[in-house]
Coordinates of C-alpha atoms in Angstrom, one line a residue:
M1 CA 67.4 41.6 150.0
L2 CA 65.5 42.4 153.2
S3 CA 62.3 40.5 154.0
F4 CA 59.8 41.5 156.7
T5 CA 56.2 41.1 157.6
L6 CA 53.8 43.9 156.9
V7 CA 50.9 44.6 159.2
W8 CA 48.3 47.0 158.0
T9 CA 46.1 48.6 160.6
Y10 CA 43.1 50.8 160.0
T11 CA 42.7 53.7 162.4
K12 CA 39.5 55.6 163.0
Q13 CA 41.4 58.9 163.3
G14 CA 41.4 60.2 159.8
G15 CA 41.1 56.8 158.2
L16 CA 44.9 56.4 157.9
F17 CA 46.7 53.1 157.2
L18 CA 49.8 52.5 159.3
L19 CA 52.8 50.3 158.3
N20 CA 54.2 48.3 161.2
L21 CA 57.1 45.8 161.4
S22 CA 56.5 42.5 163.2
K23 CA 58.9 41.1 165.7
D24 CA 60.4 38.6 163.3
A25 CA 61.5 41.5 161.0
D26 CA 63.7 43.0 163.7
S27 CA 66.7 40.7 163.1
N28 CA 66.6 41.6 159.4
L29 CA 67.1 45.3 160.1
K30 CA 70.3 45.2 162.1
S31 CA 72.2 46.9 159.4
T32 CA 70.1 50.0 159.8
V33 CA 70.8 50.4 163.5
K34 CA 73.1 53.3 164.2
P35 CA 76.7 52.5 165.5
R36 CA 77.3 53.3 169.1
Y37 CA 80.2 54.8 171.1
L38 CA 81.0 53.4 174.5
V39 CA 82.5 56.1 176.8
L40 CA 84.1 54.7 180.0
G41 CA 84.5 57.5 182.5
S42 CA 82.4 60.7 182.6
G43 CA 84.9 63.2 184.0
S44 CA 85.5 66.5 182.2
V45 CA 87.0 64.8 179.1
G46 CA 84.5 62.0 178.9
F47 CA 81.5 64.2 179.4
A48 CA 82.6 66.8 177.0
L49 CA 83.2 64.2 174.3
A50 CA 79.9 62.5 175.0
K51 CA 78.1 65.9 174.4
E52 CA 80.0 66.4 171.2
L53 CA 79.1 63.0 169.9
R54 CA 75.4 63.4 170.8
E55 CA 75.4 66.8 169.0
S56 CA 76.8 65.0 166.0
N57 CA 73.8 62.7 166.2
K58 CA 75.8 59.7 167.5
L59 CA 74.5 57.1 169.9
V60 CA 76.5 57.1 173.2
I61 CA 76.6 54.8 176.2
I62 CA 78.4 56.2 179.2
V63 CA 79.8 54.1 182.1
D64 CA 80.9 55.6 185.4
K65 CA 81.3 54.1 188.9
D66 CA 79.8 57.2 190.5
E67 CA 76.0 56.5 190.9
A68 CA 75.2 60.2 191.4
K69 CA 76.9 61.1 188.1
V70 CA 75.1 58.3 186.3
E71 CA 71.8 59.5 187.6
T72 CA 72.6 63.1 186.5
L73 CA 73.6 61.8 183.0
R74 CA 70.3 59.9 182.7
E75 CA 68.4 63.1 183.6
E76 CA 70.2 64.8 180.8
G77 CA 69.0 62.2 178.4
F78 CA 72.1 60.0 178.1
E79 CA 72.1 56.2 178.2
A80 CA 74.3 55.7 181.3
I81 CA 75.4 52.6 183.3
V82 CA 77.0 52.3 186.8
G83 CA 80.2 50.3 186.5
D84 CA 83.9 50.1 187.4
I85 CA 86.1 50.3 184.4
S86 CA 88.7 47.9 185.9
D87 CA 86.1 45.3 186.9
P88 CA 86.5 42.2 184.6
E89 CA 82.7 41.5 185.0
L90 CA 81.8 44.9 183.5
V91 CA 82.2 43.5 180.0
D92 CA 79.3 41.1 180.5
K93 CA 77.0 43.8 181.8
I94 CA 77.2 45.9 178.6
D95 CA 75.5 45.1 175.3
L96 CA 78.4 45.5 172.9
K97 CA 76.3 45.0 169.7
N98 CA 76.8 47.8 167.2
V99 CA 79.5 49.4 169.4
V100 CA 82.2 50.7 167.0
V101 CA 84.5 52.6 169.3
I102 CA 85.3 52.1 173.0
L103 CA 86.9 55.1 174.8
F104 CA 88.7 54.7 178.1
L105 CA 88.7 58.3 179.4
T106 CA 89.2 58.1 183.2
S107 CA 92.2 60.0 184.6
N108 CA 93.4 56.8 186.2
N109 CA 96.1 55.2 184.0
E110 CA 95.8 51.8 185.8
A111 CA 92.0 51.6 185.4
N112 CA 92.3 52.5 181.7
R113 CA 95.0 49.8 181.2
K114 CA 92.8 47.2 182.9
G115 CA 89.8 48.2 180.9
I116 CA 91.7 47.8 177.7
E117 CA 92.9 44.4 178.7
N118 CA 89.4 43.2 179.7
F119 CA 87.5 44.5 176.7
K120 CA 90.2 43.5 174.2
K121 CA 89.4 39.9 174.9
A122 CA 85.7 40.2 174.4
I123 CA 85.3 42.5 171.5
N124 CA 85.1 42.1 167.7
P125 CA 88.5 42.9 166.1
D126 CA 86.8 45.7 164.1
V127 CA 86.0 47.6 167.3
Q128 CA 88.5 50.5 167.8
L129 CA 89.9 51.2 171.3
F130 CA 90.8 54.7 172.2
S131 CA 92.4 55.6 175.5
R132 CA 93.6 58.5 177.6
A133 CA 97.1 58.5 179.2
S134 CA 98.9 61.0 181.4
D135 CA 102.4 60.4 180.0
I136 CA 104.4 58.7 177.3
I137 CA 105.2 55.6 179.4
N138 CA 101.5 54.8 180.1
K139 CA 100.8 55.6 176.4
E140 CA 103.2 52.9 175.3
K141 CA 101.8 50.4 177.8
M142 CA 98.3 51.0 176.6
E143 CA 99.4 50.6 173.0
D144 CA 101.1 47.3 173.9
L145 CA 97.8 46.1 175.4
G146 CA 96.1 46.7 172.1
A147 CA 94.8 50.3 172.2
D148 CA 94.4 51.6 168.6
Y149 CA 94.9 55.3 169.6
V150 CA 96.2 56.7 172.8
F151 CA 96.2 60.5 173.5
M152 CA 97.6 62.7 176.2
P153 CA 95.3 65.6 177.1
S154 CA 98.2 67.9 177.8
K155 CA 99.6 67.2 174.3
L156 CA 96.2 67.9 172.8
V157 CA 95.8 71.1 174.6
A158 CA 99.3 72.2 173.6
S159 CA 98.7 71.2 170.0
S160 CA 95.3 73.1 169.9
L161 CA 96.9 76.1 171.5
S162 CA 99.8 76.0 169.1
R163 CA 97.4 76.0 166.1
S164 CA 95.5 79.0 167.7
L165 CA 98.8 80.8 168.1
E166 CA 99.7 80.1 164.5
R167 CA 96.4 81.6 163.4
A168 CA 97.0 84.6 165.6
E169 CA 100.5 85.0 164.1
S170 CA 98.9 84.7 160.6
V171 CA 96.4 87.4 161.4
H172 CA 99.3 89.6 162.7
R173 CA 101.4 89.1 159.6
G174 CA 98.5 89.7 157.2
N175 CA 97.6 93.0 159.0
R176 CA 101.2 94.2 159.0
L177 CA 101.6 93.5 155.3
A178 CA 98.4 95.2 154.5
R179 CA 99.4 98.3 156.6
W180 CA 102.7 98.5 154.8
L181 CA 101.1 98.4 151.4
K182 CA 98.5 101.0 152.4
G183 CA 101.4 103.2 153.3
I184 CA 102.7 103.3 149.7
R185 CA 99.4 103.7 147.9
D186 CA 100.8 106.7 145.9
K187 CA 104.0 104.8 144.9
R188 CA 104.9 102.1 142.4
L189 CA 106.1 98.8 143.7
A190 CA 108.7 96.6 141.9
I191 CA 108.2 92.9 142.8
V192 CA 111.6 91.3 142.1
I193 CA 111.8 87.5 141.9
H194 CA 115.0 85.6 141.7
D195 CA 117.1 85.2 138.5
N196 CA 115.8 82.6 135.9
P197 CA 112.6 82.2 138.0
D198 CA 110.7 79.0 138.6
P199 CA 107.0 78.6 139.1
D200 CA 107.2 79.1 142.9
A201 CA 108.9 82.5 142.5
I202 CA 106.6 83.5 139.6
S203 CA 103.3 82.5 141.3
S204 CA 104.4 84.1 144.6
G205 CA 105.1 87.4 142.8
L206 CA 101.7 87.1 141.1
A207 CA 100.1 86.7 144.5
L208 CA 101.8 89.8 145.9
K209 CA 100.8 91.8 142.9
E210 CA 97.1 90.7 143.5
I211 CA 97.4 91.7 147.1
A212 CA 98.9 95.1 146.2
K213 CA 96.1 95.6 143.6
S214 CA 93.4 95.0 146.2
I215 CA 94.9 97.8 148.3
G216 CA 95.3 100.2 145.4
V217 CA 99.1 99.8 144.9
E218 CA 100.5 99.7 141.3
A219 CA 103.0 96.8 141.1
N220 CA 104.9 94.9 138.4
I221 CA 106.8 91.6 138.6
L222 CA 110.5 91.9 137.4
Y223 CA 113.1 89.3 136.8
H224 CA 116.6 88.9 135.4
G225 CA 117.9 86.1 133.2
R226 CA 115.7 83.8 131.2
I227 CA 112.9 81.3 131.6
G228 CA 114.6 78.3 130.0
H229 CA 113.1 75.2 131.6
Q230 CA 110.4 73.9 129.2
E231 CA 107.9 73.4 132.0
N232 CA 108.5 77.0 133.2
K233 CA 108.0 78.4 129.7
A234 CA 104.8 76.4 129.4
F235 CA 103.7 77.7 132.8
V236 CA 104.1 81.4 131.9
N237 CA 102.6 80.9 128.4
L238 CA 99.5 78.8 129.4
L239 CA 98.6 81.1 132.3
G240 CA 99.4 84.3 130.4
I241 CA 101.5 85.7 133.2
D242 CA 102.9 89.2 132.6
L243 CA 106.6 89.6 133.6
G244 CA 109.0 92.4 133.1
K245 CA 112.7 92.0 132.3
M246 CA 115.1 93.9 134.6
E247 CA 117.7 94.1 131.8
E248 CA 115.4 96.5 129.9
N249 CA 114.7 99.3 132.5
G250 CA 116.1 98.0 135.8
L251 CA 114.3 99.6 138.7
K252 CA 113.7 103.0 137.0
G253 CA 110.3 104.4 137.7
Y254 CA 109.7 102.3 140.9
D255 CA 109.6 103.8 144.4
E256 CA 109.6 100.6 146.5
I257 CA 111.1 97.1 146.1
A258 CA 109.8 93.8 147.3
L259 CA 112.1 90.7 147.1
I260 CA 110.0 87.5 146.6
D261 CA 111.6 84.0 146.8
C262 CA 114.9 85.6 147.4
S263 CA 116.1 87.8 150.3
I264 CA 119.3 89.6 149.7
P265 CA 119.8 92.4 147.1
G266 CA 122.3 91.3 144.5
V267 CA 122.2 87.7 145.4
N268 CA 120.4 85.7 142.7
N269 CA 118.7 88.9 141.6
M270 CA 119.6 92.1 139.7
V271 CA 118.8 94.5 142.5
P272 CA 122.0 96.5 143.3
P273 CA 123.7 95.4 146.5
N274 CA 122.8 97.4 149.6
S275 CA 119.6 98.7 148.0
F276 CA 116.8 99.7 150.4
V277 CA 114.2 97.0 150.3
G278 CA 110.6 97.3 151.6
I279 CA 109.5 93.7 151.7
V280 CA 111.2 90.3 151.8
I281 CA 109.1 87.2 151.6
D282 CA 111.0 83.9 151.1
H283 CA 111.1 80.3 152.3
H284 CA 114.9 79.7 151.7
P285 CA 117.0 79.8 154.9
P286 CA 119.1 83.0 154.9
G287 CA 122.2 81.5 156.5
E288 CA 124.2 83.9 158.5
T289 CA 123.6 86.9 156.4
E290 CA 121.5 89.6 158.1
I291 CA 118.3 90.3 156.1
K292 CA 117.4 94.0 155.9
A293 CA 114.0 95.2 155.0
E294 CA 111.0 97.1 156.5
Y295 CA 108.9 93.9 156.4
I296 CA 110.4 90.5 156.6
D297 CA 108.7 87.1 156.4
I298 CA 111.0 84.1 156.0
R299 CA 109.7 80.7 156.8
P300 CA 112.3 78.0 156.1
N301 CA 110.0 75.2 157.4
F302 CA 107.6 75.8 154.4
G303 CA 108.3 73.9 151.2
A304 CA 107.4 76.8 148.9
T305 CA 107.1 80.6 149.0
A306 CA 103.7 80.1 147.2
T307 CA 102.5 78.5 150.4
I308 CA 103.3 81.7 152.4
M309 CA 101.5 83.8 149.8
T310 CA 98.4 81.5 149.8
K311 CA 98.2 82.1 153.6
Y312 CA 98.3 85.9 153.0
L313 CA 95.5 85.7 150.4
Q314 CA 93.4 83.6 152.8
Q315 CA 94.0 85.9 155.8
L316 CA 93.2 89.0 153.8
N317 CA 90.1 87.5 152.3
I318 CA 91.2 88.2 148.8
N319 CA 89.4 86.5 145.9
I320 CA 91.7 84.0 144.2
S321 CA 91.2 83.8 140.5
K322 CA 91.4 80.4 138.6
T323 CA 94.7 81.6 137.1
L324 CA 96.3 82.6 140.4
A325 CA 95.1 79.4 142.1
T326 CA 96.5 77.3 139.3
A327 CA 99.8 79.2 139.4
L328 CA 100.2 78.9 143.2
L329 CA 99.2 75.2 143.3
Y330 CA 101.8 74.4 140.6
G331 CA 104.4 76.5 142.4
I332 CA 103.9 74.5 145.6
R333 CA 103.9 71.2 143.8
T334 CA 107.1 71.9 141.8
D335 CA 109.1 73.2 144.8
T336 CA 108.1 70.3 146.9
Q337 CA 108.4 67.7 144.1
D338 CA 104.7 66.8 144.5
F339 CA 105.1 66.9 148.3
K340 CA 108.0 64.4 148.4
R341 CA 110.6 67.0 149.2
K342 CA 110.8 69.4 152.2
T343 CA 107.0 69.5 152.8
D344 CA 105.3 71.1 155.8
P345 CA 101.7 70.5 156.8
A346 CA 101.1 74.1 155.7
D347 CA 102.0 73.2 152.1
L348 CA 99.4 70.4 152.1
S349 CA 96.8 72.7 153.6
A350 CA 97.5 75.4 151.1
A351 CA 97.4 72.9 148.2
S352 CA 94.1 71.5 149.5
Y353 CA 92.6 75.0 149.6
L354 CA 93.8 75.8 146.0
Y355 CA 93.0 72.5 144.4
P356 CA 89.2 73.1 143.8
L357 CA 89.9 76.7 142.6
S358 CA 92.5 75.6 139.9
N359 CA 92.3 74.9 136.2
H360 CA 93.1 71.1 136.1
G361 CA 93.2 71.1 132.3
I362 CA 96.2 73.5 132.4
L363 CA 97.8 71.5 135.3
D364 CA 97.6 68.4 133.1
Q365 CA 99.3 70.2 130.2
L366 CA 102.1 71.5 132.5
E367 CA 102.9 68.0 133.8
Q368 CA 103.7 66.7 130.3
P369 CA 105.7 69.3 128.4
S370 CA 108.0 68.4 125.6
M371 CA 111.7 68.1 126.5
A372 CA 114.0 70.7 124.9
I373 CA 116.9 69.5 122.8
E374 CA 119.4 71.3 125.0
T375 CA 117.9 69.6 128.1
L376 CA 118.4 66.2 126.5
E377 CA 122.0 67.1 125.5
V378 CA 122.9 68.3 129.0
L379 CA 121.3 65.2 130.5
G380 CA 123.5 63.0 128.2
E381 CA 126.6 65.0 129.2
A382 CA 125.8 64.6 132.9
I383 CA 125.5 60.8 132.5
R384 CA 128.7 60.5 130.4
N385 CA 130.8 62.7 132.7
R386 CA 129.6 61.5 136.1
Q387 CA 132.2 60.9 138.8
V388 CA 131.0 58.7 141.6
L389 CA 132.6 58.6 145.1
G390 CA 130.6 56.4 147.4
S391 CA 127.0 57.7 147.4
Y392 CA 128.1 61.1 145.9
L393 CA 127.8 61.8 142.2
L394 CA 129.3 64.9 140.6
S395 CA 129.1 65.7 136.9
N396 CA 130.6 68.5 134.8
V397 CA 128.4 69.1 131.7
G398 CA 130.7 71.7 130.2
N399 CA 129.4 74.8 128.4
I400 CA 125.7 75.6 128.9
R401 CA 123.3 78.2 127.6
D402 CA 120.4 77.4 129.9
R403 CA 121.2 76.9 133.6
D404 CA 117.7 75.4 134.1
T405 CA 118.9 72.2 132.6
L406 CA 121.2 71.6 135.5
P407 CA 118.6 70.9 138.2
Q408 CA 116.7 68.6 135.8
A409 CA 119.9 66.6 135.3
A410 CA 120.6 66.5 139.1
D411 CA 117.1 65.3 139.7
Y412 CA 117.4 62.5 137.2
L413 CA 120.8 61.3 138.4
L414 CA 119.5 61.1 141.9
S415 CA 117.4 58.1 140.8
L416 CA 120.5 56.0 140.1
E417 CA 121.1 53.0 142.4
G418 CA 123.4 53.7 145.3
I419 CA 123.4 57.5 144.8
S420 CA 122.1 59.8 147.6
T421 CA 123.6 63.1 146.5
T422 CA 124.1 64.6 143.1
V423 CA 126.0 67.8 142.0
V424 CA 125.8 68.9 138.4
F425 CA 127.7 72.0 137.1
G426 CA 128.3 73.9 133.9
V427 CA 129.9 77.0 132.6
T428 CA 128.6 80.1 130.8
E429 CA 130.6 83.0 129.5
D430 CA 131.2 84.5 132.9
R431 CA 129.9 82.1 135.6
I432 CA 130.0 78.6 136.9
Y433 CA 126.5 77.3 137.8
I434 CA 126.0 74.4 140.2
S435 CA 122.9 72.5 141.1
G436 CA 122.6 69.8 143.7
R437 CA 120.0 67.3 145.0
S438 CA 120.1 65.0 148.0
N439 CA 118.0 62.5 149.9
D440 CA 120.8 61.8 152.4
I441 CA 119.4 62.8 155.9
R442 CA 122.9 63.1 157.2
I443 CA 123.7 66.3 155.3
N444 CA 122.1 69.7 154.8
L445 CA 122.9 70.4 151.1
G446 CA 122.2 74.1 151.4
E447 CA 124.8 74.5 154.2
V448 CA 127.3 72.3 152.3
M449 CA 126.9 74.5 149.2
R450 CA 127.3 77.6 151.2
Q451 CA 130.4 76.2 153.0
A452 CA 131.9 75.1 149.7
F453 CA 131.1 78.0 147.4
G454 CA 130.4 81.0 149.6
E455 CA 127.4 83.3 150.1
D456 CA 126.2 83.1 146.5
A457 CA 125.3 79.5 147.3
G458 CA 122.6 77.9 149.4
G459 CA 119.1 76.4 149.4
H460 CA 117.4 73.6 151.3
A461 CA 118.6 70.5 153.0
N462 CA 117.8 68.4 149.9
A463 CA 117.9 70.9 147.0
A464 CA 120.5 73.7 146.6
G465 CA 122.6 75.6 144.1
A466 CA 125.4 78.0 143.6
Q467 CA 126.9 80.4 141.1
I468 CA 130.5 81.5 141.0
P469 CA 131.9 84.3 138.8
L470 CA 134.8 83.1 136.6
G471 CA 136.6 86.4 137.1
V472 CA 140.0 86.5 135.4
F473 CA 139.5 83.0 134.1
S474 CA 136.6 84.1 131.8
A475 CA 139.3 85.5 129.5
T476 CA 140.9 82.1 129.1
K477 CA 141.1 81.3 125.4
D478 CA 141.6 77.5 125.8
R479 CA 138.0 76.4 126.8
Q480 CA 139.1 72.9 127.5
T481 CA 141.7 74.0 130.0
L482 CA 139.1 76.3 131.7
L483 CA 136.6 73.4 132.0
R484 CA 139.3 71.2 133.5
L485 CA 140.2 73.8 136.1
V486 CA 136.6 74.4 136.9
N487 CA 136.0 70.6 137.3
E488 CA 139.0 70.3 139.7
A489 CA 137.9 73.3 141.8
V490 CA 134.2 72.4 142.1
V491 CA 134.8 68.7 142.9
K492 CA 137.6 69.5 145.4
R493 CA 135.6 72.2 147.2
F494 CA 132.4 70.1 147.4
L495 CA 134.1 66.9 148.6
S496 CA 136.1 68.9 151.2
A497 CA 132.8 70.4 152.5
V498 CA 131.3 66.9 153.0
G499 CA 134.5 65.5 154.4
V500 CA 135.3 63.1 151.5
E501 CA 138.7 62.8 150.0
S502 CA 138.8 63.3 146.3
V503 CA 140.3 60.7 143.9
G504 CA 144.1 60.9 143.8
E505 CA 144.5 62.3 147.3

């Protein structure tokens, strides 16, 4: 508890009582003194930063060896001192009490290095040292001397300019999308998401539907297959998302098509191959296939298509409802595995924007859904039938009804000790479905899948899948023989693609 001496003084002006602090109280109030910033060098960088700090109500001391500059700084209200940054005696001339950060901002690398060396010996370990460097070599030298943070102005300028260019590009994309939608105001838009859709695809379709609605375009979200994953079922049900089945009416009654979270007609969607497509928005790398559409936005560096759609909503100043924000945030989180897989700063930025707008009660429910019996059975089969070659694990789970069980099994098996890549596959009446996961930085799983299983395969470096028509083999009466042939073919093709010899070769 602070103790100090009170001195009450009566004044004739207005009969007011004034509270003063005596000298012996000064030492007890050190904790209330504002922290100070010591800026060494008042060139363009140092002076600009000093002004910013002062505008932020920070206390700044500026040191410069140019007496005329120091005098000018004093006239502008700065506390300024004449001194040479490389002079060892400078440390003793400055009151370092309450200094929290020392910034070495001259354009002279040698002077900055000497300054760091001199001050490092005299300061409290809690004081942070920031310095300017002209190149990476000097940056490393300053860090070796004890600088906490070293920046290169050219890098900062390039980084700032890059962010400005990204914003300009975002504005351009948003305006283009809006113009395209305005051009079809009298038409109906089919928003087609990929087969057996996940939260990323569903939420992204929902976002495009909201954008279209704001412009006056009637749109519906369509998908093929089934929503089998228990989390995905809960996602659609809890948020009350309206989706249409392509099996029922196909694209009848629609004038335009938008492909969301997929990019090629007929590949992982029910749109007839070679169909005319108006919009393609996706985050999956397209491979070597040429994407054809009037408006194309594919950003493979993003972890989720929902991130792309959030950027559009922000750029177009569209009000994001609690339902849409919750859907998009969950879509980003699931496709990036809670930001542990293929995550770009844009994903984090979008999630940060959506977080306060979301329904956290629903998010909590989505994170703890019950596990379906079939999922548990497939997981058991995947464990029993696993084949391990080095750090690769492949497992044939046999006949499946729900393909969404495969990525869940692949994710689970990736946690086994010594395993860096998992491939889990199963067979339906007419197709082989394959799902893979990897944390091996040496391989790009999407490219490996494409090389092994053709153009109906692909994905990201650490999460990918494939589907292969059984063709004439679908008529095979002996199911066990079929499963054995499938196992041999899938294992051999995958191991060949990664350059590993299969067992028995």
